[in-house]
């Protein structure tokens, strides 16, 4: 199976609710770092993820945990808000859009089934709750709990001679703050063409950790932990091996050292000035850690 879906909509005809057309897609940093979203539908179990001092608990409802494909609404809303900020338009936590615009932007089918699934997606986003701890230095810690969205509704509205179904989503305060404080990253528009859930999650991790650097290495075990994958280590390694062989993930090449169980991400089109500057910063951080170890 190919990693990327074909582009479904060559000629984009938007029925925009707010006249804001997205020029680039954005993702929220914390959700790229930690597995807030499930990799499979129908996941009803509460999940606990621990990485160093960070613990993330994802709680399900009767609708199941929101999936990485449900996250498309998140990305769409984040991108709409960022576009408004770029255009110096007023912003709020509530985003209004047409299902048609959402389907076209996220490279989805725009048939009747997609409309039916939209309500289920919104319900899962509303029902999924995240509990996590935030460290403030060595002595202070905060535990917070939040939902992925605050509320949603689907309504009918007259626009000219058309009766258009409208979707209204209200984002939680923490996510709105993350957007306005630019705790988001630009991702490839081809993200929505990635077929498999695990491949989407791998791309997010590559974008977050490799970023503008030339390359980034991570152990296979650590990568699986970050993805939130519940498959066996053998199955996960098999999936990464196939993804590396296919090697057409947006923005990043993937290499797997099968003997050392090391995964390397390489930037396909690095900006040499930015990459060199980041390399100097990272080398400086490494030297500082070494010095601290010596004196401690």
Coordinates of C-alpha atoms in Angstrom, one line a residue:
X1 CA 0.0 0.0 0.0
X2 CA 1.3 3.4 -0.9
X3 CA 2.0 5.8 1.9
X4 CA 0.2 8.8 0.3
X5 CA -3.4 8.9 -1.1
X6 CA -3.8 10.6 -4.4
X7 CA -5.0 14.3 -4.4
X8 CA -8.8 13.9 -4.5
X9 CA -9.7 17.5 -5.3
X10 CA -7.6 19.2 -8.0
X11 CA -10.0 22.1 -8.5
X12 CA -10.9 23.6 -5.1
X13 CA -14.2 25.3 -4.9
X14 CA -14.8 26.5 -1.4
X15 CA -18.1 27.4 0.3
X16 CA -16.4 29.4 3.1
X17 CA -18.3 30.4 6.2
X18 CA -15.9 33.2 7.1
X19 CA -14.1 33.9 3.8
X20 CA -10.8 32.7 5.3
X21 CA -8.9 30.3 3.0
X22 CA -6.2 28.3 4.6
X23 CA -2.8 28.7 2.9
X24 CA -0.8 26.3 5.3
X25 CA -1.6 23.6 7.8
X26 CA -0.6 24.0 11.5
X27 CA -0.3 21.5 14.3
X28 CA -0.1 22.0 18.1
X29 CA 3.2 21.1 19.7
X30 CA 2.1 19.2 22.8
X31 CA 0.0 16.9 20.8
X32 CA 2.9 16.3 18.4
X33 CA 5.1 15.4 21.4
X34 CA 2.7 13.2 23.3
X35 CA 0.1 10.6 22.0
X36 CA -3.2 12.4 22.8
X37 CA -5.0 10.6 19.9
X38 CA -5.6 6.9 19.4
X39 CA -4.2 5.1 16.3
X40 CA -7.3 3.0 15.8
X41 CA -11.0 3.5 15.9
X42 CA -13.2 2.0 18.7
X43 CA -10.4 2.3 21.4
X44 CA -12.4 2.4 24.6
X45 CA -9.7 1.8 27.1
X46 CA -8.1 4.6 29.2
X47 CA -4.5 4.8 28.3
X48 CA -1.5 5.9 30.4
X49 CA 1.7 7.2 28.7
X50 CA 4.9 7.9 30.7
X51 CA 8.0 9.6 29.2
X52 CA 10.5 10.7 31.8
X53 CA 8.8 13.0 34.2
X54 CA 5.7 13.4 32.0
X55 CA 2.6 11.3 32.5
X56 CA -0.4 11.6 30.1
X57 CA -3.7 9.8 30.8
X58 CA -6.2 9.7 28.0
X59 CA -9.7 8.9 29.1
X60 CA -12.4 7.5 26.9
X61 CA -16.1 7.8 26.8
X62 CA -18.8 5.6 25.3
X63 CA -17.8 7.1 21.9
X64 CA -14.2 5.9 22.2
X65 CA -11.0 7.9 22.2
X66 CA -10.6 10.5 19.4
X67 CA -8.3 9.1 16.7
X68 CA -5.5 10.6 14.7
X69 CA -7.9 11.0 11.8
X70 CA -10.4 12.8 14.1
X71 CA -7.5 15.2 14.7
X72 CA -8.0 16.6 11.2
X73 CA -10.7 18.9 12.6
X74 CA -8.3 20.1 15.2
X75 CA -5.7 20.9 12.5
X76 CA -8.3 22.5 10.3
X77 CA -9.5 24.8 13.2
X78 CA -5.9 25.6 14.3
X79 CA -5.0 26.5 10.7
X80 CA -8.1 28.7 10.2
X81 CA -7.3 30.6 13.4
X82 CA -3.6 31.1 12.4
X83 CA -4.7 32.3 9.0
X84 CA -6.9 34.9 10.6
X85 CA -4.1 36.0 12.8
X86 CA -1.8 36.3 9.8
X87 CA -4.5 38.4 8.0
X88 CA -5.0 40.6 11.1
X89 CA -8.6 39.4 11.4
X90 CA -10.3 39.2 14.9
X91 CA -10.2 35.7 16.4
X92 CA -12.1 33.8 19.0
X93 CA -12.3 30.3 20.4
X94 CA -15.2 29.5 18.1
X95 CA -14.7 28.5 14.5
X96 CA -17.5 28.2 12.0
X97 CA -17.0 26.3 8.7
X98 CA -18.9 24.3 6.1
X99 CA -18.4 20.5 6.0
X100 CA -17.7 20.8 2.3
X101 CA -14.8 23.2 3.0
X102 CA -13.4 20.8 5.6
X103 CA -13.6 17.8 3.3
X104 CA -11.9 19.5 0.5
X105 CA -9.1 21.0 2.6
X106 CA -8.4 17.7 4.3
X107 CA -8.5 15.6 1.1
X108 CA -11.6 13.6 2.1
X109 CA -14.5 12.2 0.2
X110 CA -17.4 14.6 0.2
X111 CA -20.2 12.0 -0.1
X112 CA -23.0 11.3 2.3
X113 CA -20.9 8.9 4.5
X114 CA -18.4 11.7 5.3
X115 CA -21.3 13.9 6.5
X116 CA -22.5 11.1 8.8
X117 CA -19.0 10.4 10.2
X118 CA -18.5 14.1 10.9
X119 CA -20.9 14.1 13.9
X120 CA -19.2 11.0 15.4
X121 CA -15.8 12.6 15.0
X122 CA -17.0 15.8 16.8
X123 CA -18.5 13.6 19.6
X124 CA -15.3 11.7 20.2
X125 CA -13.3 15.0 20.3
X126 CA -15.7 16.4 22.9
X127 CA -15.7 13.2 25.0
X128 CA -11.9 12.6 25.1
X129 CA -10.3 13.9 28.2
X130 CA -6.5 14.3 28.9
X131 CA -4.9 14.4 32.3
X132 CA -1.3 15.3 32.6
X133 CA 1.4 16.8 34.9
X134 CA 3.4 19.8 34.1
X135 CA 6.8 20.4 35.8
X136 CA 7.7 24.0 37.0
X137 CA 11.3 23.5 37.9
X138 CA 12.5 20.8 40.3
X139 CA 10.1 21.5 43.2
X140 CA 6.8 22.5 41.7
X141 CA 4.4 20.4 39.7
X142 CA 0.9 21.0 38.3
X143 CA -1.7 18.4 37.3
X144 CA -4.2 19.5 34.8
X145 CA -7.2 17.9 33.0
X146 CA -8.7 19.2 29.7
X147 CA -10.9 18.2 26.8
X148 CA -9.9 18.3 23.2
X149 CA -12.8 20.6 22.3
X150 CA -15.2 22.5 24.5
X151 CA -18.4 22.2 22.4
X152 CA -19.7 21.7 18.9
X153 CA -22.9 22.0 17.0
X154 CA -24.1 21.5 13.4
X155 CA -26.7 24.0 12.1
X156 CA -28.4 25.0 8.9
X157 CA -27.8 28.5 7.6
X158 CA -28.9 30.4 4.5
X159 CA -26.0 31.7 2.4
X160 CA -27.3 33.4 -0.8
X161 CA -29.5 31.0 -2.6
X162 CA -28.0 28.0 -0.9
X163 CA -28.9 26.1 2.3
X164 CA -25.5 25.2 3.7
X165 CA -24.9 22.9 6.7
X166 CA -22.6 24.8 9.1
X167 CA -20.3 23.4 11.8
X168 CA -19.5 25.4 14.9
X169 CA -16.6 24.2 17.1
X170 CA -15.5 26.0 20.3
X171 CA -11.9 25.2 21.2
X172 CA -10.7 24.9 24.9
X173 CA -8.9 27.8 26.4
X174 CA -5.6 26.0 26.6
X175 CA -5.6 25.2 22.9
X176 CA -6.6 28.8 22.0
X177 CA -3.8 30.1 24.1
X178 CA -1.3 27.7 22.4
X179 CA -2.3 29.1 19.0
X180 CA -2.2 32.7 20.0
X181 CA 1.2 32.2 21.7
X182 CA 2.5 30.4 18.6
X183 CA 3.0 27.0 20.3
X184 CA 2.2 25.5 16.9
X185 CA 4.3 24.3 13.9
X186 CA 3.6 24.4 10.2
X187 CA 3.3 21.0 8.7
X188 CA 3.1 19.7 5.1
X189 CA -0.2 20.1 3.3
X190 CA 0.4 16.5 2.2
X191 CA -0.2 15.4 5.8
X192 CA -3.9 14.8 4.9
X193 CA -2.8 12.4 2.1
X194 CA -1.0 10.0 4.5
X195 CA -3.1 6.8 4.6
X196 CA -2.1 5.0 7.7
X197 CA -2.6 6.3 11.3
X198 CA 0.9 5.1 12.4
X199 CA 2.5 6.9 9.5
X200 CA 0.7 10.2 10.3
X201 CA 2.0 9.9 13.9
X202 CA 5.5 9.1 12.7
X203 CA 5.4 12.3 10.5
X204 CA 4.3 14.4 13.5
X205 CA 7.2 13.1 15.6
X206 CA 9.7 13.7 12.8
X207 CA 8.4 17.3 12.3
X208 CA 8.5 18.0 16.0
X209 CA 12.0 16.5 16.7
X210 CA 13.9 16.8 13.4
X211 CA 12.2 20.0 12.4
X212 CA 14.7 22.2 10.4
X213 CA 17.7 20.1 11.5
X214 CA 19.6 18.0 9.0
X215 CA 18.7 14.8 10.8
X216 CA 17.5 13.3 14.1
X217 CA 18.0 9.9 15.7
X218 CA 15.7 8.0 18.1
X219 CA 15.6 4.4 19.4
X220 CA 12.9 2.2 18.1
X221 CA 11.5 1.7 21.6
X222 CA 11.4 5.4 22.3
X223 CA 9.7 6.0 19.0
X224 CA 7.0 3.4 19.7
X225 CA 6.4 5.0 23.1
X226 CA 5.9 8.4 21.5
X227 CA 3.5 7.1 18.9
X228 CA 1.2 5.5 21.5
X229 CA 1.2 2.3 19.4
X230 CA -0.1 -0.8 21.3
X231 CA 1.2 -3.3 18.7
X232 CA 4.0 -5.7 19.5
X233 CA 7.6 -4.6 19.1
X234 CA 8.0 -6.9 16.2
X235 CA 5.0 -5.5 14.4
X236 CA 6.0 -2.0 15.1
X237 CA 9.5 -2.6 13.7
X238 CA 7.9 -4.3 10.6
X239 CA 5.8 -1.2 10.0
X240 CA 8.8 1.2 10.3
X241 CA 10.8 -1.0 8.0
X242 CA 8.1 -0.8 5.4
X243 CA 7.7 2.9 5.8
X244 CA 11.5 3.3 5.4
X245 CA 11.5 1.2 2.2
X246 CA 8.5 3.2 0.8
X247 CA 10.3 6.4 1.9
X248 CA 7.8 8.9 0.6
X249 CA 6.7 10.5 3.8
X250 CA 6.4 14.3 3.4
X251 CA 9.5 16.4 4.3
X252 CA 11.6 13.6 5.8
X253 CA 13.4 10.5 4.8
X254 CA 13.5 7.6 7.2
X255 CA 16.3 5.1 7.8
X256 CA 16.1 2.1 10.1
X257 CA 19.2 0.4 11.5
X258 CA 17.7 -3.1 12.1
X259 CA 20.7 -4.2 14.1
X260 CA 20.9 -1.3 16.5
X261 CA 17.1 -0.6 16.4
X262 CA 17.8 3.1 15.6
X263 CA 15.5 5.2 13.5
X264 CA 17.0 8.2 11.7
X265 CA 14.9 11.1 10.2
X266 CA 16.6 13.2 7.5
X267 CA 15.3 16.5 6.2
X268 CA 14.6 16.2 2.5
X269 CA 15.1 19.9 1.8
X270 CA 17.1 21.5 4.6
X271 CA 17.8 25.2 4.8
X272 CA 21.5 25.0 5.3
X273 CA 21.8 28.3 7.3
X274 CA 19.0 27.4 9.7
X275 CA 20.2 23.8 10.0
X276 CA 23.8 24.9 10.7
X277 CA 22.5 27.4 13.3
X278 CA 20.4 24.7 15.0
X279 CA 23.4 22.3 15.0
X280 CA 25.5 24.9 16.8
X281 CA 22.8 25.4 19.4
X282 CA 22.4 21.7 20.0
X283 CA 26.2 21.2 20.3
X284 CA 26.3 24.1 22.8
X285 CA 23.5 22.4 24.8
X286 CA 25.5 19.1 24.8
X287 CA 28.7 20.8 26.0
X288 CA 26.7 22.6 28.8
X289 CA 25.3 19.3 30.0
X290 CA 28.8 17.8 30.0
X291 CA 30.1 20.7 32.1
X292 CA 27.2 20.4 34.5
X293 CA 27.9 16.7 35.0
X294 CA 31.6 17.4 35.7
X295 CA 30.8 19.9 38.5
X296 CA 27.9 17.9 39.9

